[in-house]
Short mmCIF file of C-alpha atoms in Angstrom, two decimals:
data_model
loop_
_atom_site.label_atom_id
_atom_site.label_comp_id
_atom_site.label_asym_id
_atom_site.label_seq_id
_atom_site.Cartn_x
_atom_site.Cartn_y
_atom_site.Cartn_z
CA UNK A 1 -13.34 -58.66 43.96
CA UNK A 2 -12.60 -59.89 40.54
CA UNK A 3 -15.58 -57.54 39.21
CA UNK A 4 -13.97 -54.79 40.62
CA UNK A 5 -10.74 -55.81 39.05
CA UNK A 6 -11.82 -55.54 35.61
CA UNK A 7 -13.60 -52.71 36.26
CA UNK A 8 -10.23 -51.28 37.14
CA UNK A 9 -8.90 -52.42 33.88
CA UNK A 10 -11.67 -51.53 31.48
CA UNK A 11 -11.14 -47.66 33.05
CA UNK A 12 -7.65 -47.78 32.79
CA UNK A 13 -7.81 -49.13 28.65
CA UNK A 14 -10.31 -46.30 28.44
CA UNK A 15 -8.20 -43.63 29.75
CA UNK A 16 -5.15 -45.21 27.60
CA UNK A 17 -7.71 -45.01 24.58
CA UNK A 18 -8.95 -41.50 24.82
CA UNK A 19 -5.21 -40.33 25.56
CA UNK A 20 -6.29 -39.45 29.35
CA UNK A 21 -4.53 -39.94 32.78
CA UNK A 22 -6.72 -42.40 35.10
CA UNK A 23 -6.80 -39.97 37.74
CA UNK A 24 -8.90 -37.89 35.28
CA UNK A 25 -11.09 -40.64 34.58
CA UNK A 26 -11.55 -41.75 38.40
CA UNK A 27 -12.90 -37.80 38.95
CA UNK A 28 -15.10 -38.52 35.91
CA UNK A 29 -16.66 -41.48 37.13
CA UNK A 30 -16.74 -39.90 40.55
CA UNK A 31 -18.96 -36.96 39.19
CA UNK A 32 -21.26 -39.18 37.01
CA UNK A 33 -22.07 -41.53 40.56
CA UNK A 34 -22.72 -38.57 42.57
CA UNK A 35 -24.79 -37.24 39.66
CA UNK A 36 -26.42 -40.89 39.96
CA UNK A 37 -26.98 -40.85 43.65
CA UNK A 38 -28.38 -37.11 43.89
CA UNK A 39 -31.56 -38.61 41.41
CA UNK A 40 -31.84 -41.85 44.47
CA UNK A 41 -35.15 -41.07 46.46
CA UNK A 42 -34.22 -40.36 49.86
CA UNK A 43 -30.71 -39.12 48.59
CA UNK A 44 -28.77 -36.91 50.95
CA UNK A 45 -28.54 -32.46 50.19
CA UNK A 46 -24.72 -32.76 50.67
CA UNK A 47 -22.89 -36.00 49.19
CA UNK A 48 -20.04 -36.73 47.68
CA UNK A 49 -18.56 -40.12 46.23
CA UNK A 50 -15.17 -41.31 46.77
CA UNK A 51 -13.87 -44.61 44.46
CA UNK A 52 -10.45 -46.25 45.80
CA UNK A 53 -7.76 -46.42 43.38
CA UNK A 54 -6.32 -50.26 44.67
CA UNK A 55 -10.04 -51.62 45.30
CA UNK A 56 -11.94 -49.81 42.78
CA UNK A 57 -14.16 -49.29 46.29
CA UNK A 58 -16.92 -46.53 45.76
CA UNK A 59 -18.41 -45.05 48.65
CA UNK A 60 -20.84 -42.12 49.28
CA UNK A 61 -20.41 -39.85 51.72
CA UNK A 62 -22.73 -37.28 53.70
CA UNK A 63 -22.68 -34.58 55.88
CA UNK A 64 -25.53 -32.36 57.43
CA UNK A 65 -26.30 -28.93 56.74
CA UNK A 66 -27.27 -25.53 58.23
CA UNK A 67 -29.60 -22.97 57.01
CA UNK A 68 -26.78 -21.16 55.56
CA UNK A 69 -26.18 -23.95 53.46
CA UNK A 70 -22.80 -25.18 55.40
CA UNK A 71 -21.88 -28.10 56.44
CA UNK A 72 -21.71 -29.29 59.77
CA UNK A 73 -21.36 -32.60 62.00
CA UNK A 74 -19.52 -36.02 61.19
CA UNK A 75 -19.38 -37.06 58.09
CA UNK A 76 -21.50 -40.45 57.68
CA UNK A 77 -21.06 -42.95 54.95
CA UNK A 78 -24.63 -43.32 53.74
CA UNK A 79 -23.74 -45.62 50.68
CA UNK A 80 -26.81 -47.41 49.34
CA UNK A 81 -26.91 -51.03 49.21
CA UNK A 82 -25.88 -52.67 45.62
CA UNK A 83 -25.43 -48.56 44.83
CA UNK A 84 -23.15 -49.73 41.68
CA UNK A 85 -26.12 -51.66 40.37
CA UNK A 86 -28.71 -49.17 40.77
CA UNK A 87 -26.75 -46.33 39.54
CA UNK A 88 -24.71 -47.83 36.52
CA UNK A 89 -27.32 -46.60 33.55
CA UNK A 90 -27.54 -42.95 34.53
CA UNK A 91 -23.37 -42.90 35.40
CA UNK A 92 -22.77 -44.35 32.04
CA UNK A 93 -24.49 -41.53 30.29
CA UNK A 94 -22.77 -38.83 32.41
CA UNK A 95 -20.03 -40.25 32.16
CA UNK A 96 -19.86 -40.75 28.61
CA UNK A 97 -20.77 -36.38 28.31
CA UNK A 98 -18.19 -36.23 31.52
CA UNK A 99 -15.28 -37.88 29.25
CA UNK A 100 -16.59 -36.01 25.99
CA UNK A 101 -15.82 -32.69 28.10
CA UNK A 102 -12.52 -33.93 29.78
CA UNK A 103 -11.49 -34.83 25.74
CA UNK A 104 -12.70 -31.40 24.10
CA UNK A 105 -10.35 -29.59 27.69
CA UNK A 106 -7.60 -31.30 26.75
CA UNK A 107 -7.32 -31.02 23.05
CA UNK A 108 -7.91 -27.32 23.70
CA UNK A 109 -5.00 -27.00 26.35
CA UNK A 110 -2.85 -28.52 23.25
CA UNK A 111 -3.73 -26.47 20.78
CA UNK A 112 -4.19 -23.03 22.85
CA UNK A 113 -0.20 -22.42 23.46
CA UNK A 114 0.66 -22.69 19.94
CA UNK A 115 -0.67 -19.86 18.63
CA UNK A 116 1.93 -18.89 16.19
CA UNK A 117 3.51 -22.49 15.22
CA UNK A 118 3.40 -25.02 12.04
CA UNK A 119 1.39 -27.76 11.59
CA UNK A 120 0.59 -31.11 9.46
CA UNK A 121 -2.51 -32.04 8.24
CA UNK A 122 -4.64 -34.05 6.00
CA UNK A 123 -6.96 -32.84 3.80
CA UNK A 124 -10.48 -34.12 4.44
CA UNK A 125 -12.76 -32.11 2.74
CA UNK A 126 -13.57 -28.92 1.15
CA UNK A 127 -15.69 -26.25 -0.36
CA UNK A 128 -15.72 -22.84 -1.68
CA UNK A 129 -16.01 -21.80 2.21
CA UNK A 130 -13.08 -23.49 4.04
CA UNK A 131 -11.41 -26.48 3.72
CA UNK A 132 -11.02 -29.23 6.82
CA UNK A 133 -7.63 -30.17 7.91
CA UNK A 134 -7.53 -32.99 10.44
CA UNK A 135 -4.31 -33.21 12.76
CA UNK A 136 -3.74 -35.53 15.26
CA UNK A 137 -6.32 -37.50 17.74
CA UNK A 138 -8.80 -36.57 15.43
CA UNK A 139 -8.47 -32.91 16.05
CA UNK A 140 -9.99 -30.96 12.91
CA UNK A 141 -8.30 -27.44 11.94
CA UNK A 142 -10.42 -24.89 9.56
CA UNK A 143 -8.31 -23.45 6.96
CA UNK A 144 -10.89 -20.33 5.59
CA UNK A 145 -11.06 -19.42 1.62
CA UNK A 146 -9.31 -16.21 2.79
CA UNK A 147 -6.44 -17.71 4.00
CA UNK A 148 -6.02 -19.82 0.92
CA UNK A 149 -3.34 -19.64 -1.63
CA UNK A 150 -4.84 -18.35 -4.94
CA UNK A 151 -5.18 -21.01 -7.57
CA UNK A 152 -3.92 -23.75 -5.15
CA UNK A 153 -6.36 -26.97 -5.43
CA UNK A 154 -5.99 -29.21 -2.18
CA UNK A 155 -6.50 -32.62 -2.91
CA UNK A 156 -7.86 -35.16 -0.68
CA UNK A 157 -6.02 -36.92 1.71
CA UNK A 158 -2.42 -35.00 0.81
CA UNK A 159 -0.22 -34.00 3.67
CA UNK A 160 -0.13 -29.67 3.80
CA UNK A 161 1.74 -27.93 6.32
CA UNK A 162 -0.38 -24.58 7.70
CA UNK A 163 0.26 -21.72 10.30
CA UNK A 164 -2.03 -21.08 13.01
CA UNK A 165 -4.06 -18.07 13.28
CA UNK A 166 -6.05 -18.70 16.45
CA UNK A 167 -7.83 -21.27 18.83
CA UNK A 168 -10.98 -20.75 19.94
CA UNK A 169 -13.02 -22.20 23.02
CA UNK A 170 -16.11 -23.70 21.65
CA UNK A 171 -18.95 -25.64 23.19
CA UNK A 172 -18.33 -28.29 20.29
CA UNK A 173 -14.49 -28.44 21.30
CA UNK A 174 -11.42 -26.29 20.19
CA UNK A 175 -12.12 -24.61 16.74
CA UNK A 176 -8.33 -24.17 15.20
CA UNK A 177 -8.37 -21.42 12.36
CA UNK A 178 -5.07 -22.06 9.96
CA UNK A 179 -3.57 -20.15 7.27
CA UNK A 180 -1.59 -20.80 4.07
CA UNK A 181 -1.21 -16.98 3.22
CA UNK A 182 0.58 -15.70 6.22
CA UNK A 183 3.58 -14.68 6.42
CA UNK A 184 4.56 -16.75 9.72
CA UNK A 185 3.95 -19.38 7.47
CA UNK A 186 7.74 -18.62 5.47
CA UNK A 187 9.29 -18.28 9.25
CA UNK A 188 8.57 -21.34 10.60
CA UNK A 189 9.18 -22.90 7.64
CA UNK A 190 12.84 -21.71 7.16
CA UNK A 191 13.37 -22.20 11.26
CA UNK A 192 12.47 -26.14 10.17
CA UNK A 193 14.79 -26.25 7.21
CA UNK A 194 17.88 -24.00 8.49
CA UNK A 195 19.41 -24.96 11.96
CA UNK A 196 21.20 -21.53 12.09
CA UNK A 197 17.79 -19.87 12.32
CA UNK A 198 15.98 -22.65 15.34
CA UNK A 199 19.59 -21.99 17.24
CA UNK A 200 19.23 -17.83 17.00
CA UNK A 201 22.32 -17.67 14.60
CA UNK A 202 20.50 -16.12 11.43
CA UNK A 203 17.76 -13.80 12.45
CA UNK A 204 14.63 -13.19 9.83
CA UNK A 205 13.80 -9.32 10.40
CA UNK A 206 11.39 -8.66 7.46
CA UNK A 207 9.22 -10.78 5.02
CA UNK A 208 6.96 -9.76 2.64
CA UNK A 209 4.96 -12.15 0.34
CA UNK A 210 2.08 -12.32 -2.17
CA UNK A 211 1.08 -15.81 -1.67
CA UNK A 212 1.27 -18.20 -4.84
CA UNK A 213 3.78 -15.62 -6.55
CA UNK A 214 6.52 -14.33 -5.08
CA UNK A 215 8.12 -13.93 -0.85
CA UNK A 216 11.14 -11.54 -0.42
CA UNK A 217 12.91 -12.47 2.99
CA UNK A 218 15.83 -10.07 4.55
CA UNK A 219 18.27 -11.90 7.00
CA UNK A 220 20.88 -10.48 9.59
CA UNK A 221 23.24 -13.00 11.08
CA UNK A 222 24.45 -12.42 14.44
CA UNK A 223 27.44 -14.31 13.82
CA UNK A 224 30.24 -12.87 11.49
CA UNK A 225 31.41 -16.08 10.31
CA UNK A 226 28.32 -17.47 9.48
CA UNK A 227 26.44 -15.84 5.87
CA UNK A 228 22.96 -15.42 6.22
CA UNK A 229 22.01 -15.60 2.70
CA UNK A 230 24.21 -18.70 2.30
CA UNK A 231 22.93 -20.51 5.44
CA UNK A 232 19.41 -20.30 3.69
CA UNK A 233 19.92 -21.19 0.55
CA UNK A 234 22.02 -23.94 1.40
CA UNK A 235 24.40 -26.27 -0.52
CA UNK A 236 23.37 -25.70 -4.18
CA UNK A 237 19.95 -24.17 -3.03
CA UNK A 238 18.73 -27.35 -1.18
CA UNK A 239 17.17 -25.76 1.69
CA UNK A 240 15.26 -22.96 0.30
CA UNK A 241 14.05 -25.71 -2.52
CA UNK A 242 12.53 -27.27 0.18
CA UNK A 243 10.54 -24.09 1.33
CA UNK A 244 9.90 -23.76 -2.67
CA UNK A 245 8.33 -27.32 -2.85
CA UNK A 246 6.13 -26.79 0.48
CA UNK A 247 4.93 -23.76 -1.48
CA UNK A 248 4.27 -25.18 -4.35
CA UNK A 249 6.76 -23.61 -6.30
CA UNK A 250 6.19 -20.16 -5.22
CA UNK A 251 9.13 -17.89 -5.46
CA UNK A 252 11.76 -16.81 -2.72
CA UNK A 253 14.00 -14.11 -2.76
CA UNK A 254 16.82 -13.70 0.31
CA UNK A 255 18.61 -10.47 0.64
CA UNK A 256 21.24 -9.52 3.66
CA UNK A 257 19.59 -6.93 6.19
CA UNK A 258 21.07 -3.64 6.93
CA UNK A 259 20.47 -0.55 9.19
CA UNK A 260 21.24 2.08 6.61
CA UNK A 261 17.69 2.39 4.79
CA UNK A 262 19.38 3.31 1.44
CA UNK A 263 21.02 -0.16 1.20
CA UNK A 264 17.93 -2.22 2.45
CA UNK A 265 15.86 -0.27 -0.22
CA UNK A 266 18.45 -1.17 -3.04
CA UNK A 267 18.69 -4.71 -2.02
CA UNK A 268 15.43 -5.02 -1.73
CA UNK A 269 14.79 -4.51 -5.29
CA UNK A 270 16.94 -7.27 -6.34
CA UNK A 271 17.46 -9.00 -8.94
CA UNK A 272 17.57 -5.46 -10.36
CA UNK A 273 20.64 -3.49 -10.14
CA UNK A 274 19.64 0.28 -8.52
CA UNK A 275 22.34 3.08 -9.58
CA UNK A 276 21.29 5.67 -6.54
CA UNK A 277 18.86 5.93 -3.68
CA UNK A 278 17.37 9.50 -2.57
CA UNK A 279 15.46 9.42 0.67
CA UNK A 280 12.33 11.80 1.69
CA UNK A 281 12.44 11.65 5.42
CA UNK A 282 9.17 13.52 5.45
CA UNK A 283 6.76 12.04 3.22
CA UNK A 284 8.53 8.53 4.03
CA UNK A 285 9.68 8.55 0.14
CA UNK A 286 12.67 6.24 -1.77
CA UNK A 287 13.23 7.66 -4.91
CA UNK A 288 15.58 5.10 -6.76
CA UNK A 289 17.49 5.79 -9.87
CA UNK A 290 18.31 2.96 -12.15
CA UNK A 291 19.97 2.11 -15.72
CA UNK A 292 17.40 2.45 -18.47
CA UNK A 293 17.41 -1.49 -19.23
CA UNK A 294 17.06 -2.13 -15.35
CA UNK A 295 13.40 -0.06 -15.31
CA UNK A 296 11.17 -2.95 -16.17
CA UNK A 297 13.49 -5.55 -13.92
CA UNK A 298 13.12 -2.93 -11.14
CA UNK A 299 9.34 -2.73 -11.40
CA UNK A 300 8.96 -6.22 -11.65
CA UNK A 301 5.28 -7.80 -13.70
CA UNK A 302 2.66 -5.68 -12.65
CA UNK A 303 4.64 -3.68 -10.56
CA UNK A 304 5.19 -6.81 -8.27
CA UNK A 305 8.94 -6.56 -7.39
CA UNK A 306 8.45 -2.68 -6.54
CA UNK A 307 5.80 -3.53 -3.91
CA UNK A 308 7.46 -6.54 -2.27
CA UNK A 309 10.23 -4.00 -2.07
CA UNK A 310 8.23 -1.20 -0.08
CA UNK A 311 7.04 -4.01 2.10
CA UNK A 312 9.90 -5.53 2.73
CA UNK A 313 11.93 -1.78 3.38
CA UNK A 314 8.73 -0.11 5.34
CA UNK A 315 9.39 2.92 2.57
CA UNK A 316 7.57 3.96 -0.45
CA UNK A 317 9.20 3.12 -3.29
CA UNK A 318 9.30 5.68 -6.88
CA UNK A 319 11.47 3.75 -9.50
CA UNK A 320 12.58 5.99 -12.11
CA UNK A 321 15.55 5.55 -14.97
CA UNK A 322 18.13 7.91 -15.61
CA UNK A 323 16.35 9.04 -18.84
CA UNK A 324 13.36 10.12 -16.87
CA UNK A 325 15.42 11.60 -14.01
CA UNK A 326 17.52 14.10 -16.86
CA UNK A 327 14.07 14.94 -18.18
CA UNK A 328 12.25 15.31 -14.88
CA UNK A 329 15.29 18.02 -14.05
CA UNK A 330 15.18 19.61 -17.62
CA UNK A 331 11.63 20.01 -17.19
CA UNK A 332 11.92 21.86 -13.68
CA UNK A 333 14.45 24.00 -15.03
CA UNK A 334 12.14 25.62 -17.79
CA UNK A 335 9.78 28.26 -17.05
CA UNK A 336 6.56 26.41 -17.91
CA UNK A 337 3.04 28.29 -17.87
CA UNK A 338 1.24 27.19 -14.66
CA UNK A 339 -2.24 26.11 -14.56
CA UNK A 340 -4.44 22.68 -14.68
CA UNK A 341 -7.30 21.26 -16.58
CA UNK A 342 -10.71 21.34 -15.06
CA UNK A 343 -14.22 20.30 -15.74
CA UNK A 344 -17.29 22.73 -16.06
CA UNK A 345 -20.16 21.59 -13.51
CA UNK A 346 -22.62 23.21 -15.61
CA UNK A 347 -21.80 21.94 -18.92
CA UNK A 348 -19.12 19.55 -18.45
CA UNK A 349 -16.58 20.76 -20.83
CA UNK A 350 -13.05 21.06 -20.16
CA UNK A 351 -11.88 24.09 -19.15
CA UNK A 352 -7.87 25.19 -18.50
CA UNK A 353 -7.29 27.66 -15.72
CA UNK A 354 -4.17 29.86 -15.78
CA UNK A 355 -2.59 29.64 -12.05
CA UNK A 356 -2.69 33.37 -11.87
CA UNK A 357 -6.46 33.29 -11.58
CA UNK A 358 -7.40 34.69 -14.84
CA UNK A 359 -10.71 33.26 -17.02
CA UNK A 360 -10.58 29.78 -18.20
CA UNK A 361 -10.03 28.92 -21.60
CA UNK A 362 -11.94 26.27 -23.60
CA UNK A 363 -9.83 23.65 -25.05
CA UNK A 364 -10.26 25.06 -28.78
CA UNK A 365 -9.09 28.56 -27.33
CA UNK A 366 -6.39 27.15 -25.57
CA UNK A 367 -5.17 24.98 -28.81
CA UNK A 368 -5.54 28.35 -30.78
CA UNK A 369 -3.04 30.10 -27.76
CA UNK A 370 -0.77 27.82 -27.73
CA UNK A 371 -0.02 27.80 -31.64
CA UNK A 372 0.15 31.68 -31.41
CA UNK A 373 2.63 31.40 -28.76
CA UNK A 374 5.03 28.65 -30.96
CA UNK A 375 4.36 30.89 -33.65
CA UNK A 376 5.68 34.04 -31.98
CA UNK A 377 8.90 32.22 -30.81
CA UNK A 378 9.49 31.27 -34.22
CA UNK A 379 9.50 34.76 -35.61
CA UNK A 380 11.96 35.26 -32.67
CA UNK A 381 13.84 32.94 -33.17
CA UNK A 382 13.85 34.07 -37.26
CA UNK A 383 14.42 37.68 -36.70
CA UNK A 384 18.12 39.45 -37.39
CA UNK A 385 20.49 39.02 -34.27
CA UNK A 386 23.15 41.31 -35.24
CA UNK A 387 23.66 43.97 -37.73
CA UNK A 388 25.86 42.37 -40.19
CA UNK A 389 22.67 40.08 -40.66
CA UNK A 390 20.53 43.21 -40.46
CA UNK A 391 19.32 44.66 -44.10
CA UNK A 392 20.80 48.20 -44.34
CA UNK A 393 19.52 51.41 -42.33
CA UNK A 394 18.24 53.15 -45.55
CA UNK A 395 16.34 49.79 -46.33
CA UNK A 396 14.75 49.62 -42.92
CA UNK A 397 14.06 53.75 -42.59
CA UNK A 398 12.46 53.59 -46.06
CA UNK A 399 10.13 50.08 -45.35
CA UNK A 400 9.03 51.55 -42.27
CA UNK A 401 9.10 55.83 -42.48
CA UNK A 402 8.54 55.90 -46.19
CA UNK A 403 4.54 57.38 -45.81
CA UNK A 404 5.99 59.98 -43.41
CA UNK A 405 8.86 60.77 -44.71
CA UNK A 406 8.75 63.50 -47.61
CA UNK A 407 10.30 63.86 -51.08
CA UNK A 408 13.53 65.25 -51.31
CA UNK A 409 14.26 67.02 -54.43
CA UNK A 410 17.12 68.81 -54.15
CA UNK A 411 20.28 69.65 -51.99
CA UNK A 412 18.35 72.90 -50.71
CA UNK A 413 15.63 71.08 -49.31
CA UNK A 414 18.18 69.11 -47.28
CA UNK A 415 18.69 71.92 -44.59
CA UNK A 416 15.80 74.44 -43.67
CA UNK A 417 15.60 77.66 -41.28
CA UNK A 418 12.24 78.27 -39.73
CA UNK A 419 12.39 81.82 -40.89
CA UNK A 420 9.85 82.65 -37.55
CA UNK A 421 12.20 81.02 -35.63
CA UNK A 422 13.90 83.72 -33.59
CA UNK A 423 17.28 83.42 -35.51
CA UNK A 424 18.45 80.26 -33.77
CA UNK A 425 19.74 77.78 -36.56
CA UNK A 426 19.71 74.74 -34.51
CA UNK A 427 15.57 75.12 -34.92
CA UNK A 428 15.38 72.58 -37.94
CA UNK A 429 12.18 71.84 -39.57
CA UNK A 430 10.89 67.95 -39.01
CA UNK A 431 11.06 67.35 -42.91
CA UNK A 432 14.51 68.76 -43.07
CA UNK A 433 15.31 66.44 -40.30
CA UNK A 434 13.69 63.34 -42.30
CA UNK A 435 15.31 64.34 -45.59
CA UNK A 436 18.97 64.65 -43.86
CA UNK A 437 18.70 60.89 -42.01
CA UNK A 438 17.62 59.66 -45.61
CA UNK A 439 20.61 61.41 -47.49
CA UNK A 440 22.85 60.68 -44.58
CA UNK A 441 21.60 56.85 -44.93
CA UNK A 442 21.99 56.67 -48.59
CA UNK A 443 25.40 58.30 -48.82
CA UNK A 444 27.75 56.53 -46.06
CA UNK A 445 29.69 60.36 -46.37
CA UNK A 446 29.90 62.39 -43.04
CA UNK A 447 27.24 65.24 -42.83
CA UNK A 448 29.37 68.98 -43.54
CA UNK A 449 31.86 67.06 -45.74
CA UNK A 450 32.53 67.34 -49.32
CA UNK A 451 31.98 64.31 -50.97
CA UNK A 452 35.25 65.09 -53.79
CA UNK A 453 37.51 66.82 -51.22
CA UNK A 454 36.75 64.92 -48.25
CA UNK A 455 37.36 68.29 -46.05
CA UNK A 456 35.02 70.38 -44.46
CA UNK A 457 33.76 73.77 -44.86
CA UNK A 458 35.37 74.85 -41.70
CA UNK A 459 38.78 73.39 -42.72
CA UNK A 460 38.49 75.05 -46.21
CA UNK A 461 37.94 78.40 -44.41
CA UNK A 462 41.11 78.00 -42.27
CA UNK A 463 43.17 76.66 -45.30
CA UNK A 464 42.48 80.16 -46.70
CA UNK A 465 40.70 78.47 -49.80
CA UNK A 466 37.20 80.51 -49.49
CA UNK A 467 36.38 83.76 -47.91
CA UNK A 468 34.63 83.59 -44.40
CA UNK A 469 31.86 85.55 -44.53
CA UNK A 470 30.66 83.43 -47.36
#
């Protein structure tokens, strides 16, 4: 009896030391003496082994079978004599791979619900591959070079916090993948810092992070008293410093969430101030406008802040200052020549080729164009605009008609009949025609009147000063 007894002790500090209930342990020990028995020669088909919780009694028990396989009859206790004796080596070693399976169940069932949640570990070793993380009861969690932080060194033994990716079932036990990259990681680390968040107050709708550099959070509060940019930063910053320091200093920006996509986009750019926000609902574009010495701010090194922003906003983000916006619209405005730049297959020069589907020019007859077109807008833009600028009409008839227009010698020559013409004295010669528009261009004086008088021949005639039929 007092064998038994501390036999009942010894399994009960063993299930105490490997963290399992002592029913678990009984079935263990159950399975490893019916394992035991079934190897006995004369051993029963169909037995099964029953141990007594008070009196640590084991018994086996039988029952007959039918060609089917089923059981039938009474069930008979066919026990062998000293059976704990006999069968104690070969239960030990099942047992022992009995308890190693109960152990590698349960730390699974732990680990498999928490998909999604935070935990500690110590650093154990590392590699370039992965580095080992053991948590508690000796459970080990794989954190992959992937889901490293860049540049971060884990040191041995040091307490780091990681998110878990995924559990999986292996014949070794549960294999626990963790991450220090994701962005769950910034969640459950603000829900441990900020009580407004665990309690449903303060809601985190978006994150976006490049890990080691720079996270950009947006919260909505569901509470109007309570500020959800306040409640996370905390008195004097102490809350989100403590996020900082788990991340080893990596930068955190909070901004309030809104519905109205202009707003989220501008916020989302902060610390940069953003002038105006012009959305493309069909390419899924933000064009935002800001002050000239915003531009770099807005970008952000290497463009950083811009794509945190389009992360962080679900649109795509196209920064652009007010200088470039005036120029971008004075360019449209112009009437430019269309065409693009293209490469020859055959000899690989470049080629440009006019929009309207004309030959392509080389670049050396495209260079030579283009400085015959500025030069032919500078002679416009030379050239006489209005006649008081304009040289005078004699000038101009005389530069351009002077190998076509004749000699003049006298004042006969000015006027000519045709004398074939058939007596009609509008039927004026060509040269008499040139000779009058020079004489009329050199002498400002009306054709028909008299240069001293200033009349005309017809007024002279009806003054009575000359005869008519002269």
């Amino acid at each position: 009896m007092t064998r038994k007894l501390d036999m009942m002790e010894a399994l009960q500090a063993l299930a105490a030391d490997r963290g399992i209930s002592s029913e678990t342990l009984m079935g263990a020990l159950a399975d490893a003496m019916e394992s035991a028995y079934s190897r006995i020669p004369g051993a029963k088909d169909y037995a099964w082994v029953t141990i007594d919780p008070d009196t640590f009694d084991i018994l086996v028990w039988s029952q007959e079978i039918d060609e089917d396989g089923e059981p039938y009859g009474d069930v008979t206790d066919v026990t062998p004599p000293d059976f704990g004796r006999i069968a104690a080596q070969t239960a030990r070693q099942v047992m022992n791979q009995r308890l190693r399976e109960v152990d590698r169940e349960m730390k699974y069932e732990e680990y498999s619900g928490r998909e999604g949640d935070i935990v500690t570990g110590i650093i154990q070793q590392g590699d370039s591959r992965y580095t080992l993380l053991e948590l508690n009861r000796g459970v080990e969690a794989l954190l992959p070079q992937a889901e490293q932080v860049p540049h971060e060194r884990p040191q041995a033994n040091a307490r780091l916090k990681a998110y878990i990716v995924e559990v999986r079932k292996t014949v070794k036990g549960p294999q626990i993948v963790v991450s220090r990259t994701h962005p769950g990681l910034i969640r459950r680390l603000f829900e441990m810092e900020v009580p407004e968040i665990a309690e449903g107050i303060v809601e985190l709708k978006a994150c976006a992070r490049e890990p080691g550099h720079r996270t950009k959070i947006a919260v909505w509060s569901n509470d109007t008293n309570v500020d959800p940019v306040g409640a996370c930063v905390g008195a004097r910053g102490a809350r989100v410093r403590m996020v900082v320091n788990e991340l080893n200093g990596e930068k955190i920006d909070i901004v309030p969430f809104t519905d109205v996509p202009e707003d989220l986009v501008a916020k989302a750019l902060a610390p940069a101030k953003v002038k105006e926000v012009r959305l493309d609902y069909d390419t899924g574009t933000a064009t935002v406008i800001v002050p000239d010495f915003q531009l770099s701010l807005a970008i952000g090194k290497e463009g950083q802040n811009a794509r945190l922003a389009a992360r962080l906003s679900g649109w795509r983000v196209d920064i652009k200052s007010e200088t470039q916006l005036a120029e971008e619209e004075a360019y449209a405005n112009q009437d430019w020549a269309e065409g693009e730049w293209i490469t020859d297959t055959a000899t690989g020069e470049q080629l440009w080729q006019p929009a309207d589907g004309s030959d392509a020019l080389s670049a050396l007859a495209w260079a030579t164009a283009t400085e015959q077109n500025e030069a032919d807008a500078a002679t416009t833009d030379a050239s006489p605009t209005s006649d008081a600028d304009a040289p005078p009409v004699a000038d101009r008839t005389l530069a351009t008609d002077a190998a076509t227009v004749p000699d003049v010698a006298d004042e006969d020559a000015a006027i000519s009949i045709d004398p074939e013409s058939s007596g009609d004295e509008s039927a004026v010669s060509t040269e008499a025609v040139a000779a009058d528009e020079v004489a009329g261009a050199a002498d400002p004086t009306p054709a028909g009147v008299d240069a001293a008088s200033g009349a005309t021949p017809e007024a002279e005639i009806a003054a009575g000063a000359m005869p008519e039929d002269q």
